[in-house]
Amino acid sequence: MGGMGQISICLMAIKKDTFCVAPWYSVFVASDGKIAPCCKFTKPSHSYKQIEEYFMSSDLDKVRQDLLNGVKNANCAKCWTDEDNSGDSLRLISNRTIAKEIKAPLSEQIKNPKLSNIKSFDLTLGNICNLKCVMCSPELSSQLLAEVNLNPELKPFYNKEYSQKEFDWPKSKDFVAWCDQYLPQAIHIKFTGGEPFIIPWIQDVIERIPDSQKKKCILHFTTNLTVLNHKLFNCFSKFKEVWISVSVEGSGKTHEYLRFGHSWDVLTDHIAQIKEMTLDNVMLKINHVVQSPSYQSIIEMTEFFDSKKLAIHPILLSGPKHFQLSSLSEMAKQNFLDLTAGYDGFNKQFIDFVRKVSREHLKQDRSLTEQCVKHLDSLDRVRKNSYKDIIPPENISV
């Protein structure tokens, strides 16, 4: 009987409504080097250097026992919320994907967790990035961190004082050695940042994974696609699959404003180059953060990617709160709903999602609108540009 069959039998004895494979089979490394079962986990406490201590800790064991026994552990609140709102979550995705590839009986890992059985690694490679995205934070962008530290008027929009030294750990030989030790056992490796495609050692680490394991392993990159490393792409053919999620915020000038430092022409050229490579195992898709500053460009962006037959995956912005859809005027959202009422195109699932959240946040919160404008004004003074060039005034009228 295959691995999924064994897992299905094991799941009969545990609470499926709360169970998640992540605490037994996955490791997430945050931008500060802290580790957790996944990127949704709220309170990581150990450094990646303490992975053995973390994996056998009483804190993680408490999470495991809760998820086995039907208790919704508070550290997993983001998944419980996602399931309540949309019916899907990272927990369910992990159970569908990672569990499918596990060959040994899950019961053995539950009774006797072994670090050597970790199969999924989600690595945030510090904050090294070449862009200063409007909705980002210094802990995920070295460029934004430097900009905030040079311009005190921007500091009130971020949670705390940041030092670049906090996020430079991926440059260390220790972390590269850590990757060389643990990644060869993986069936799934995700690289995010910052911007993973500008990290110089990634290609070497990937190449050192044994070819026999590459055939079993899925690579996943979340990238702004400002750069295209053809030598890295040459390594991809040996892997089972390679997923490339390209972060796009609207089209044309809207994208360039939101992902400050990027060029729409460069982005679309790099997408075209990847499609021309015709790599059968490379899956290309678009990630879009649904937020107020780029809302007016969603329809045009969707039409563009419809023409390219590229699926758009929506990510509902969680913060800053004043960039959420509630900061938009009700008229802006109603106009979107009217214009997309009959849409039945390639990205129908994406548009349906945006329509749903637009209806849920139809009412305008004018205090958030004021804060949104204040934030954009401050960025514009520093960057010498203007949000008024892309956002219709009626969308964020107070």
Tab-separated table of C-alpha atoms in Angstrom:
chain	number	residue	atom	x	y	z
A	1	MET	CA	0.000	0.000	0.000
A	2	GLY	CA	1.349	3.471	-0.873
A	3	GLY	CA	2.240	6.242	1.572
A	4	MET	CA	-1.071	8.078	1.230
A	5	GLY	CA	-2.969	4.924	2.057
A	6	GLN	CA	-0.946	4.416	5.219
A	7	ILE	CA	-1.510	8.019	6.232
A	8	SER	CA	-5.233	7.744	5.618
A	9	ILE	CA	-5.444	4.747	7.938
A	10	CYS	CA	-3.486	6.613	10.610
A	11	LEU	CA	-5.689	9.684	10.312
A	12	MET	CA	-8.694	7.574	11.220
A	13	ALA	CA	-7.449	7.607	14.832
A	14	ILE	CA	-6.756	11.347	15.142
A	15	LYS	CA	-8.818	14.507	14.865
A	16	LYS	CA	-8.857	15.471	11.203
A	17	ASP	CA	-10.443	18.864	11.923
A	18	THR	CA	-7.252	20.042	13.645
A	19	PHE	CA	-4.507	17.658	12.531
A	20	CYS	CA	-1.575	19.102	10.577
A	21	VAL	CA	1.548	17.312	9.331
A	22	ALA	CA	3.718	20.434	9.651
A	23	PRO	CA	4.905	20.043	13.284
A	24	TRP	CA	6.296	16.610	12.406
A	25	TYR	CA	7.510	17.110	8.835
A	26	SER	CA	8.118	20.818	8.168
A	27	VAL	CA	10.399	23.647	9.231
A	28	PHE	CA	9.918	27.337	8.516
A	29	VAL	CA	12.804	29.787	8.962
A	30	ALA	CA	11.695	33.412	9.394
A	31	SER	CA	13.599	36.502	8.264
A	32	ASP	CA	15.194	36.813	11.713
A	33	GLY	CA	16.435	33.205	11.681
A	34	LYS	CA	13.775	31.873	14.073
A	35	ILE	CA	12.184	28.504	13.263
A	36	ALA	CA	8.621	27.215	13.489
A	37	PRO	CA	6.467	24.502	11.885
A	38	CYS	CA	5.232	26.905	9.198
A	39	CYS	CA	5.041	30.555	8.154
A	40	LYS	CA	1.604	30.998	9.791
A	41	PHE	CA	2.834	30.017	13.261
A	42	THR	CA	2.687	33.029	15.562
A	43	LYS	CA	5.403	32.616	18.202
A	44	PRO	CA	8.669	31.036	17.018
A	45	SER	CA	11.193	30.834	19.857
A	46	HIS	CA	14.277	28.950	18.633
A	47	SER	CA	17.047	29.887	16.184
A	48	TYR	CA	17.670	27.707	13.135
A	49	LYS	CA	20.948	26.736	14.880
A	50	GLN	CA	18.821	25.161	17.640
A	51	ILE	CA	16.818	22.946	15.299
A	52	GLU	CA	17.470	19.757	17.308
A	53	GLU	CA	16.417	21.417	20.574
A	54	TYR	CA	13.382	22.946	18.856
A	55	PHE	CA	12.238	19.695	17.271
A	56	MET	CA	12.223	17.851	20.611
A	57	SER	CA	10.995	20.793	22.727
A	58	SER	CA	8.038	20.649	25.108
A	59	ASP	CA	6.539	23.691	23.349
A	60	LEU	CA	6.398	21.903	19.996
A	61	ASP	CA	5.167	18.730	21.653
A	62	LYS	CA	2.261	20.731	23.134
A	63	VAL	CA	1.333	21.944	19.638
A	64	ARG	CA	1.486	18.390	18.321
A	65	GLN	CA	-0.685	17.004	21.067
A	66	ASP	CA	-3.277	19.736	20.616
A	67	LEU	CA	-3.532	19.147	16.873
A	68	LEU	CA	-3.817	15.403	17.384
A	69	ASN	CA	-6.533	15.745	20.003
A	70	GLY	CA	-8.854	18.250	18.366
A	71	VAL	CA	-7.587	21.339	20.210
A	72	LYS	CA	-7.134	24.472	18.109
A	73	ASN	CA	-3.737	25.619	19.338
A	74	ALA	CA	-3.511	29.430	19.569
A	75	ASN	CA	-0.234	29.535	17.615
A	76	CYS	CA	-2.156	28.166	14.628
A	77	ALA	CA	-4.874	30.850	14.751
A	78	LYS	CA	-4.183	32.097	11.218
A	79	CYS	CA	-5.146	28.730	9.758
A	80	TRP	CA	-8.314	28.513	11.861
A	81	THR	CA	-9.280	31.988	10.620
A	82	ASP	CA	-8.494	31.113	6.993
A	83	GLU	CA	-10.618	27.979	7.206
A	84	ASP	CA	-13.509	29.910	8.710
A	85	ASN	CA	-13.285	32.551	5.971
A	86	SER	CA	-12.465	30.565	2.843
A	87	GLY	CA	-12.566	26.880	3.691
A	88	ASP	CA	-8.860	26.416	2.928
A	89	SER	CA	-5.628	27.021	4.820
A	90	LEU	CA	-1.929	26.207	4.884
A	91	ARG	CA	-2.781	23.361	7.268
A	92	LEU	CA	-5.067	21.754	4.715
A	93	ILE	CA	-2.647	22.458	1.865
A	94	SER	CA	0.174	20.791	3.827
A	95	ASN	CA	-2.022	17.783	4.542
A	96	ARG	CA	-2.855	17.498	0.822
A	97	THR	CA	0.681	17.932	-0.496
A	98	ILE	CA	3.365	16.950	2.015
A	99	ALA	CA	1.336	14.035	3.348
A	100	LYS	CA	0.926	12.686	-0.183
A	101	GLU	CA	4.694	12.263	-0.530
A	102	ILE	CA	5.387	10.616	2.838
A	103	LYS	CA	6.224	6.965	2.308
A	104	ALA	CA	6.727	5.747	5.899
A	105	PRO	CA	3.719	5.325	8.205
A	106	LEU	CA	2.819	8.600	9.891
A	107	SER	CA	2.201	6.760	13.168
A	108	GLU	CA	5.942	6.116	13.542
A	109	GLN	CA	6.806	9.821	13.272
A	110	ILE	CA	4.003	10.729	15.694
A	111	LYS	CA	5.247	8.251	18.321
A	112	ASN	CA	8.943	8.941	17.804
A	113	PRO	CA	9.612	12.243	15.941
A	114	LYS	CA	12.909	12.180	14.067
A	115	LEU	CA	14.604	15.247	12.625
A	116	SER	CA	15.790	13.131	9.709
A	117	ASN	CA	12.139	12.752	8.630
A	118	ILE	CA	11.572	16.467	8.020
A	119	LYS	CA	10.521	16.735	4.388
A	120	SER	CA	9.543	20.376	3.863
A	121	PHE	CA	11.717	23.478	4.353
A	122	ASP	CA	10.292	26.999	3.981
A	123	LEU	CA	13.247	29.394	4.103
A	124	THR	CA	12.922	33.173	4.351
A	125	LEU	CA	16.432	34.226	3.415
A	126	GLY	CA	16.657	37.271	5.666
A	127	ASN	CA	15.575	40.588	4.193
A	128	ILE	CA	18.087	41.021	1.368
A	129	CYS	CA	16.070	42.678	-1.401
A	130	ASN	CA	16.556	45.099	-4.272
A	131	LEU	CA	13.086	46.713	-4.048
A	132	LYS	CA	11.222	48.969	-1.601
A	133	CYS	CA	7.624	47.780	-1.857
A	134	VAL	CA	4.991	50.151	-0.464
A	135	MET	CA	3.232	47.490	1.629
A	136	CYS	CA	6.422	45.766	2.810
A	137	SER	CA	8.286	46.040	6.107
A	138	PRO	CA	12.009	46.490	6.896
A	139	GLU	CA	12.239	42.929	8.168
A	140	LEU	CA	11.562	41.730	4.602
A	141	SER	CA	13.469	44.386	2.620
A	142	SER	CA	17.003	45.602	3.255
A	143	GLN	CA	16.400	48.504	0.863
A	144	LEU	CA	13.323	49.604	2.793
A	145	LEU	CA	15.141	49.222	6.109
A	146	ALA	CA	17.906	51.538	4.903
A	147	GLU	CA	15.331	54.028	3.592
A	148	VAL	CA	13.444	54.068	6.900
A	149	ASN	CA	16.631	54.542	8.928
A	150	LEU	CA	17.654	57.461	6.693
A	151	ASN	CA	14.222	59.133	6.855
A	152	PRO	CA	12.840	59.456	10.402
A	153	GLU	CA	9.424	60.583	9.113
A	154	LEU	CA	8.833	57.007	7.886
A	155	LYS	CA	9.556	55.302	11.222
A	156	PRO	CA	6.050	55.797	12.722
A	157	PHE	CA	4.641	53.484	10.028
A	158	TYR	CA	6.676	50.489	11.197
A	159	ASN	CA	6.572	48.469	14.388
A	160	LYS	CA	10.018	49.085	15.820
A	161	GLU	CA	13.591	50.176	15.241
A	162	TYR	CA	15.394	47.777	12.923
A	163	SER	CA	19.085	46.958	12.549
A	164	GLN	CA	20.322	45.288	9.377
A	165	LYS	CA	22.527	42.997	11.452
A	166	GLU	CA	19.372	41.205	12.643
A	167	PHE	CA	18.748	39.923	9.112
A	168	ASP	CA	22.232	39.197	7.760
A	169	TRP	CA	22.424	35.628	9.086
A	170	PRO	CA	21.739	33.988	5.656
A	171	LYS	CA	25.105	35.319	4.477
A	172	SER	CA	26.936	33.216	7.079
A	173	LYS	CA	28.839	30.050	6.310
A	174	ASP	CA	26.965	28.463	9.229
A	175	PHE	CA	23.611	28.790	7.472
A	176	VAL	CA	24.971	27.513	4.152
A	177	ALA	CA	26.364	24.520	6.034
A	178	TRP	CA	22.944	24.087	7.723
A	179	CYS	CA	21.309	23.981	4.294
A	180	ASP	CA	23.848	21.449	3.061
A	181	GLN	CA	23.096	19.276	6.100
A	182	TYR	CA	19.297	19.297	5.993
A	183	LEU	CA	18.048	20.133	2.484
A	184	PRO	CA	19.243	16.872	0.867
A	185	GLN	CA	16.459	15.034	2.782
A	186	ALA	CA	13.713	17.356	1.488
A	187	ILE	CA	10.865	16.679	-0.895
A	188	HIS	CA	9.805	20.346	-0.803
A	189	ILE	CA	12.011	23.446	-0.458
A	190	LYS	CA	10.597	26.956	-0.604
A	191	PHE	CA	12.818	30.026	-0.917
A	192	THR	CA	11.449	33.476	-0.159
A	193	GLY	CA	12.941	36.737	1.040
A	194	GLY	CA	13.720	39.474	0.516
A	195	GLU	CA	14.499	38.377	-2.992
A	196	PRO	CA	15.851	34.803	-3.281
A	197	PHE	CA	17.114	35.114	-6.851
A	198	ILE	CA	19.797	37.607	-5.766
A	199	ILE	CA	21.196	35.343	-3.008
A	200	PRO	CA	24.573	34.202	-4.443
A	201	TRP	CA	24.878	30.794	-2.767
A	202	ILE	CA	21.449	29.359	-3.674
A	203	GLN	CA	22.656	27.744	-6.893
A	204	ASP	CA	25.549	25.989	-5.138
A	205	VAL	CA	23.314	24.637	-2.347
A	206	ILE	CA	20.760	23.377	-4.860
A	207	GLU	CA	23.400	21.715	-7.002
A	208	ARG	CA	24.829	19.869	-3.969
A	209	ILE	CA	21.529	18.066	-3.355
A	210	PRO	CA	22.078	14.508	-4.644
A	211	ASP	CA	20.548	13.891	-8.069
A	212	SER	CA	18.617	10.924	-6.650
A	213	GLN	CA	16.869	13.294	-4.209
A	214	LYS	CA	16.360	16.041	-6.789
A	215	LYS	CA	14.056	13.659	-8.673
A	216	LYS	CA	11.790	13.521	-5.588
A	217	CYS	CA	11.981	17.195	-4.649
A	218	ILE	CA	9.840	20.236	-5.486
A	219	LEU	CA	11.527	23.655	-5.427
A	220	HIS	CA	9.370	26.722	-4.837
A	221	PHE	CA	10.548	30.319	-5.280
A	222	THR	CA	8.622	33.477	-4.451
A	223	THR	CA	10.322	36.214	-6.454
A	224	ASN	CA	9.921	39.770	-7.713
A	225	LEU	CA	11.649	38.557	-10.921
A	226	THR	CA	13.861	41.629	-11.213
A	227	VAL	CA	16.711	39.294	-12.158
A	228	LEU	CA	16.828	36.084	-14.156
A	229	ASN	CA	19.702	33.695	-13.461
A	230	HIS	CA	19.878	31.374	-16.448
A	231	LYS	CA	22.523	29.177	-14.788
A	232	LEU	CA	20.134	28.576	-11.921
A	233	PHE	CA	17.356	27.654	-14.339
A	234	ASN	CA	19.694	25.131	-15.949
A	235	CYS	CA	19.687	23.242	-12.614
A	236	PHE	CA	15.902	22.938	-12.548
A	237	SER	CA	15.533	20.098	-15.038
A	238	LYS	CA	16.823	17.571	-12.484
A	239	PHE	CA	14.072	18.358	-9.969
A	240	LYS	CA	10.635	16.797	-9.815
A	241	GLU	CA	8.982	20.215	-10.168
A	242	VAL	CA	9.901	23.875	-9.797
A	243	TRP	CA	7.220	26.377	-8.797
A	244	ILE	CA	7.899	30.049	-9.469
A	245	SER	CA	5.499	32.493	-7.848
A	246	VAL	CA	6.011	35.982	-9.279
A	247	SER	CA	4.892	38.905	-7.111
A	248	VAL	CA	2.932	41.421	-9.196
A	249	GLU	CA	0.980	44.450	-7.952
A	250	GLY	CA	-1.238	45.628	-10.777
A	251	SER	CA	0.111	46.555	-14.189
A	252	GLY	CA	2.379	49.216	-15.663
A	253	LYS	CA	2.863	52.305	-13.496
A	254	THR	CA	0.829	50.844	-10.622
A	255	HIS	CA	3.188	47.876	-10.336
A	256	GLU	CA	6.209	50.166	-10.556
A	257	TYR	CA	4.809	52.419	-7.829
A	258	LEU	CA	3.899	49.582	-5.442
A	259	ARG	CA	7.068	47.560	-6.062
A	260	PHE	CA	9.298	50.608	-6.076
A	261	GLY	CA	12.496	50.067	-8.045
A	262	HIS	CA	10.968	47.559	-10.485
A	263	SER	CA	10.184	48.027	-14.172
A	264	TRP	CA	7.033	46.642	-15.782
A	265	ASP	CA	8.944	46.099	-19.025
A	266	VAL	CA	11.662	44.107	-17.237
A	267	LEU	CA	9.045	42.027	-15.419
A	268	THR	CA	7.090	41.133	-18.543
A	269	ASP	CA	10.294	40.408	-20.478
A	270	HIS	CA	11.505	37.999	-17.791
A	271	ILE	CA	8.116	36.263	-17.709
A	272	ALA	CA	8.293	35.876	-21.493
A	273	GLN	CA	11.818	34.441	-21.261
A	274	ILE	CA	10.724	31.816	-18.725
A	275	LYS	CA	7.769	30.793	-20.888
A	276	GLU	CA	10.096	30.513	-23.903
A	277	MET	CA	12.354	28.089	-22.003
A	278	THR	CA	9.567	25.459	-22.263
A	279	LEU	CA	10.765	23.632	-19.161
A	280	ASP	CA	8.132	20.956	-18.634
A	281	ASN	CA	8.661	20.778	-14.860
A	282	VAL	CA	8.566	24.559	-14.225
A	283	MET	CA	5.198	25.919	-13.047
A	284	LEU	CA	4.835	29.691	-13.359
A	285	LYS	CA	2.090	31.634	-11.566
A	286	ILE	CA	1.391	35.160	-10.340
A	287	ASN	CA	0.979	36.262	-6.719
A	288	HIS	CA	-1.044	39.431	-6.149
A	289	VAL	CA	-1.499	41.160	-2.789
A	290	VAL	CA	-5.068	42.472	-2.682
A	291	GLN	CA	-4.748	45.962	-1.161
A	292	SER	CA	-6.095	49.478	-1.558
A	293	PRO	CA	-3.157	51.221	-3.365
A	294	SER	CA	-3.247	48.785	-6.318
A	295	TYR	CA	-6.979	48.037	-6.396
A	296	GLN	CA	-7.695	50.257	-9.404
A	297	SER	CA	-5.296	48.217	-11.564
A	298	ILE	CA	-6.694	44.748	-10.853
A	299	ILE	CA	-8.897	44.526	-13.941
A	300	GLU	CA	-6.140	45.629	-16.335
A	301	MET	CA	-3.655	43.266	-14.675
A	302	THR	CA	-6.122	40.383	-14.936
A	303	GLU	CA	-6.715	41.037	-18.628
A	304	PHE	CA	-2.957	40.973	-19.219
A	305	PHE	CA	-2.397	37.647	-17.457
A	306	ASP	CA	-5.530	36.180	-18.995
A	307	SER	CA	-3.891	36.794	-22.365
A	308	LYS	CA	-0.775	34.944	-21.159
A	309	LYS	CA	-2.790	32.089	-19.630
A	310	LEU	CA	-1.091	32.686	-16.269
A	311	ALA	CA	-3.069	32.055	-13.088
A	312	ILE	CA	-3.181	34.787	-10.446
A	313	HIS	CA	-3.106	33.707	-6.812
A	314	PRO	CA	-4.662	36.260	-4.417
A	315	ILE	CA	-3.070	37.142	-1.083
A	316	LEU	CA	-5.280	39.287	1.111
A	317	LEU	CA	-3.162	41.953	2.780
A	318	SER	CA	-3.062	41.602	6.554
A	319	GLY	CA	-0.994	44.704	7.298
A	320	PRO	CA	-0.470	47.588	7.362
A	321	LYS	CA	-4.160	47.803	8.228
A	322	HIS	CA	-4.577	51.173	6.475
A	323	PHE	CA	-3.731	49.512	3.136
A	324	GLN	CA	-6.600	47.058	3.488
A	325	LEU	CA	-9.682	47.420	1.285
A	326	SER	CA	-11.638	49.164	4.031
A	327	SER	CA	-9.574	52.293	3.357
A	328	LEU	CA	-11.070	52.559	-0.141
A	329	SER	CA	-14.255	54.457	-0.897
A	330	GLU	CA	-17.410	52.416	-1.212
A	331	MET	CA	-17.820	53.819	-4.725
A	332	ALA	CA	-14.460	52.345	-5.812
A	333	LYS	CA	-15.431	48.868	-4.666
A	334	GLN	CA	-18.940	49.073	-6.078
A	335	ASN	CA	-17.500	50.153	-9.412
A	336	PHE	CA	-15.218	47.099	-9.411
A	337	LEU	CA	-18.160	44.831	-8.596
A	338	ASP	CA	-20.188	46.320	-11.434
A	339	LEU	CA	-17.362	46.020	-13.982
A	340	THR	CA	-16.590	42.391	-13.086
A	341	ALA	CA	-20.167	41.151	-12.666
A	342	GLY	CA	-20.109	39.185	-15.921
A	343	TYR	CA	-16.448	38.149	-15.886
A	344	ASP	CA	-15.883	34.530	-16.839
A	345	GLY	CA	-12.276	34.572	-18.002
A	346	PHE	CA	-9.131	32.548	-17.318
A	347	ASN	CA	-8.693	34.058	-13.840
A	348	LYS	CA	-12.308	33.732	-12.731
A	349	GLN	CA	-11.276	32.193	-9.406
A	350	PHE	CA	-9.053	35.200	-8.669
A	351	ILE	CA	-11.700	37.759	-9.632
A	352	ASP	CA	-14.330	35.882	-7.624
A	353	PHE	CA	-12.055	36.131	-4.589
A	354	VAL	CA	-11.537	39.880	-5.030
A	355	ARG	CA	-15.286	40.368	-5.497
A	356	LYS	CA	-15.940	38.422	-2.299
A	357	VAL	CA	-13.538	40.466	-0.157
A	358	SER	CA	-14.737	43.678	-1.811
A	359	ARG	CA	-18.279	42.937	-0.673
A	360	GLU	CA	-17.069	41.979	2.800
A	361	HIS	CA	-15.171	45.284	3.133
A	362	LEU	CA	-17.552	47.451	1.149
A	363	LYS	CA	-18.008	50.043	3.866
A	364	GLN	CA	-15.276	52.671	4.000
A	365	ASP	CA	-13.325	53.280	7.200
A	366	ARG	CA	-12.353	56.930	6.792
A	367	SER	CA	-9.799	56.813	9.600
A	368	LEU	CA	-7.932	54.124	7.634
A	369	THR	CA	-8.236	56.237	4.477
A	370	GLU	CA	-6.576	59.159	6.256
A	371	GLN	CA	-3.753	56.923	7.486
A	372	CYS	CA	-3.330	55.414	3.998
A	373	VAL	CA	-2.956	58.849	2.423
A	374	LYS	CA	-0.569	59.956	5.163
A	375	HIS	CA	1.645	56.902	4.610
A	376	LEU	CA	1.683	57.331	0.824
A	377	ASP	CA	2.403	61.056	1.141
A	378	SER	CA	5.397	60.329	3.376
A	379	LEU	CA	6.800	57.753	0.961
A	380	ASP	CA	6.240	60.113	-1.975
A	381	ARG	CA	8.211	62.927	-0.333
A	382	VAL	CA	11.150	60.593	0.168
A	383	ARG	CA	10.942	58.906	-3.253
A	384	LYS	CA	10.001	61.956	-5.322
A	385	ASN	CA	6.927	60.365	-6.874
A	386	SER	CA	3.163	60.636	-6.398
A	387	TYR	CA	0.406	58.172	-5.619
A	388	LYS	CA	-1.954	60.608	-7.352
A	389	ASP	CA	-0.475	59.490	-10.679
A	390	ILE	CA	-1.960	56.005	-10.251
A	391	ILE	CA	-4.839	56.147	-7.740
A	392	PRO	CA	-8.062	57.921	-8.806
A	393	PRO	CA	-8.834	60.608	-6.198
A	394	GLU	CA	-12.351	59.260	-5.663
A	395	ASN	CA	-10.900	55.910	-4.530
A	396	ILE	CA	-9.345	57.364	-1.389
A	397	SER	CA	-11.439	60.450	-0.815
A	398	VAL	CA	-12.054	61.153	2.854
